[in-house]
Amino acid sequence: MSFQPISVCSQKLGATMADRLTQLQDAVNQQAENFCNSAGVLQQFATSSQFPGFERPAGKAPPVPEPNEDYAALFSKLIARTAKDIDVLIDSLPSEESSQELQLASLQRLEAENQESASTLEDVVKRGEELLQNIQQALQDIAQAQLKSQELESSMADT
């Protein structure tokens, strides 16, 4: 069993960490978008409030359109779901207590599993190639038998 040098293992770990951080950043951006959109919907559909000493010159507020959907429920679900996604992503990040040795041991275990899977895959491919050769031989035998059959039919038809 061979292990990759630490620098390669560190690169693999860095790539995985970067993927998780990218997912986390995307989730945080999505949450910010949810908050902005919910504030925009509130602004669009909220009724006007009267402030003492500050009256509109026309004296009447413009009509507020009725929302077609329950935006409060929709955005609360979106915000809650995105918050859960963010929590899961944060929990999946390596902790500060995770030492270099633990990470290296984990990577070595993963590499051993990878080697085992590669060996299994090689065996399956080898078996598949053998089956392919058997099938090709069988098809060739069938083709030869058909040719002989046609020759016999031709010779019988001539006589």
C-alpha atoms as one frame of an Amber mdcrd trajectory, in Angstrom:
protein
   0.000   0.000   0.000   1.489   3.317  -1.057   0.587   6.711   0.324   0.792
   9.989  -1.487   3.188  12.645  -0.243   1.781  15.080   2.289   1.780  17.934
  -0.220  -0.594  16.060  -2.529  -2.802  15.056   0.408  -2.872  18.669   1.546
  -3.900  19.739  -1.944  -6.769  17.230  -1.881  -7.833  18.495   1.533  -7.595
  22.078   0.327  -9.784  21.335  -2.691 -12.438  19.710  -0.520 -12.301  22.594
   1.928 -12.576  25.088  -0.931 -15.630  23.260  -2.278 -17.321  23.431   1.106
 -16.400  27.081   1.526 -17.771  27.840  -1.934 -21.011  26.068  -1.045 -21.150
  28.002   2.215 -20.578  31.308   0.407 -23.311  30.439  -2.089 -25.704  29.622
   0.765 -24.896  32.899   2.546 -25.454  34.802  -0.724 -28.779  32.984  -1.172
 -29.789  33.941   2.371 -28.931  37.586   1.710 -31.042  37.426  -1.456 -33.927
  35.922   0.546 -33.736  38.768   3.084 -33.594  41.445   0.371 -36.505  39.935
  -1.548 -38.602  39.589   1.596 -37.947  43.242   2.482 -38.900  44.236  -1.064
 -42.166  42.312  -0.851 -42.918  43.936   2.506 -42.261  47.327   0.987 -44.482
  46.551  -2.001 -47.492  45.150  -0.134 -47.365  46.864   3.271 -49.989  49.431
   4.145 -48.868  52.974   4.775 -48.548  54.198   8.336 -49.520  57.666   9.449
 -46.922  59.754  11.247 -48.090  62.674  13.372 -47.045  66.009  11.893 -46.270
  64.449   8.520 -49.274  64.258   6.234 -49.428  63.734   2.502 -50.588  66.774
   0.599 -53.282  64.795  -1.230 -54.449  63.351   2.071 -55.019  59.873   0.647
 -52.520  57.031   0.405 -52.219  55.106  -2.857 -54.020  51.753  -2.838 -51.931
  48.750  -1.869 -52.313  45.749  -4.174 -53.283  42.470  -2.537 -50.597  39.790
  -2.772 -51.527  36.705  -4.785 -49.442  34.436  -2.579 -48.655  34.130   1.101
 -45.236  35.730   0.834 -44.656  35.681   4.584 -44.931  31.884   4.676 -42.908
  31.500   1.487 -40.002  33.636   2.632 -40.047  32.228   6.163 -39.692  28.718
   4.674 -36.917  29.830   2.320 -35.014  31.620   5.071 -35.398  28.703   7.516
 -34.317  26.134   4.913 -31.298  28.184   3.857 -30.336  28.702   7.514 -30.420
  24.914   8.024 -28.266  24.439   4.911 -25.766  26.953   6.260 -25.654  25.138
   9.619 -25.039  21.797   7.894 -22.253  23.283   5.772 -20.624  24.878   8.811
 -20.811  21.584  10.709 -19.146  19.791   7.787 -16.087  22.047   7.943 -13.114
  20.619   9.812 -12.934  21.827  13.381  -9.974  23.575  14.906  -9.388  20.506
  17.089  -8.852  18.419  13.957  -5.113  17.994  13.848  -2.915  17.484  10.827
  -2.348  13.883  11.926  -6.082  13.142  12.071  -6.599  14.687   8.665  -3.688
  12.731   7.219  -4.993   9.490   8.747  -8.403  10.194   7.255  -6.855  10.838
   3.856  -4.805   7.647   4.094  -7.933   5.670   4.946  -9.718   7.220   1.973
  -6.773   6.397  -0.276  -6.813   2.768   0.923 -10.529   2.591   0.112  -9.781
   4.165  -3.262  -7.086   1.554  -3.965  -9.491  -1.242  -3.029 -12.187   0.215
  -5.283  -9.673   0.579  -8.123  -8.654  -3.064  -7.726 -12.303  -4.151  -7.775
 -12.905  -2.027 -10.852  -9.898  -3.590 -12.613 -11.274  -7.071 -11.839 -14.713
  -6.127 -13.181 -13.189  -4.629 -16.337 -11.059  -7.750 -16.867 -14.123  -9.984
 -16.461 -16.068  -7.733 -18.833 -13.332  -7.988 -21.454 -13.367 -11.794 -21.134
 -17.144 -11.833 -21.597 -16.815  -9.535 -24.588 -14.294 -11.898 -26.177 -16.621
 -14.856 -25.528 -19.537 -12.998 -27.092 -17.450 -11.977 -30.103 -16.294 -15.587
 -30.551 -19.882 -16.814 -30.309 -20.996 -14.257 -32.906 -18.158 -15.315 -35.182
 -19.162 -18.973 -34.780 -22.787 -18.070 -35.588 -21.696 -16.126 -38.667 -19.579
 -19.082 -39.855 -22.463 -21.476 -39.289 -24.802 -19.228 -41.278 -22.295 -19.018
 -44.137 -21.959 -22.806 -44.212 -25.732 -23.144 -44.084 -26.108 -20.787 -47.029
 -23.440 -22.712 -48.969 -25.258 -25.986 -48.321 -28.588 -24.480 -49.389 -26.958
 -23.111 -52.554 -25.370 -26.450 -53.393 -28.651 -28.288 -52.764 -30.537 -25.810
 -54.903 -28.043 -26.349 -57.763 -28.501 -30.103 -57.755
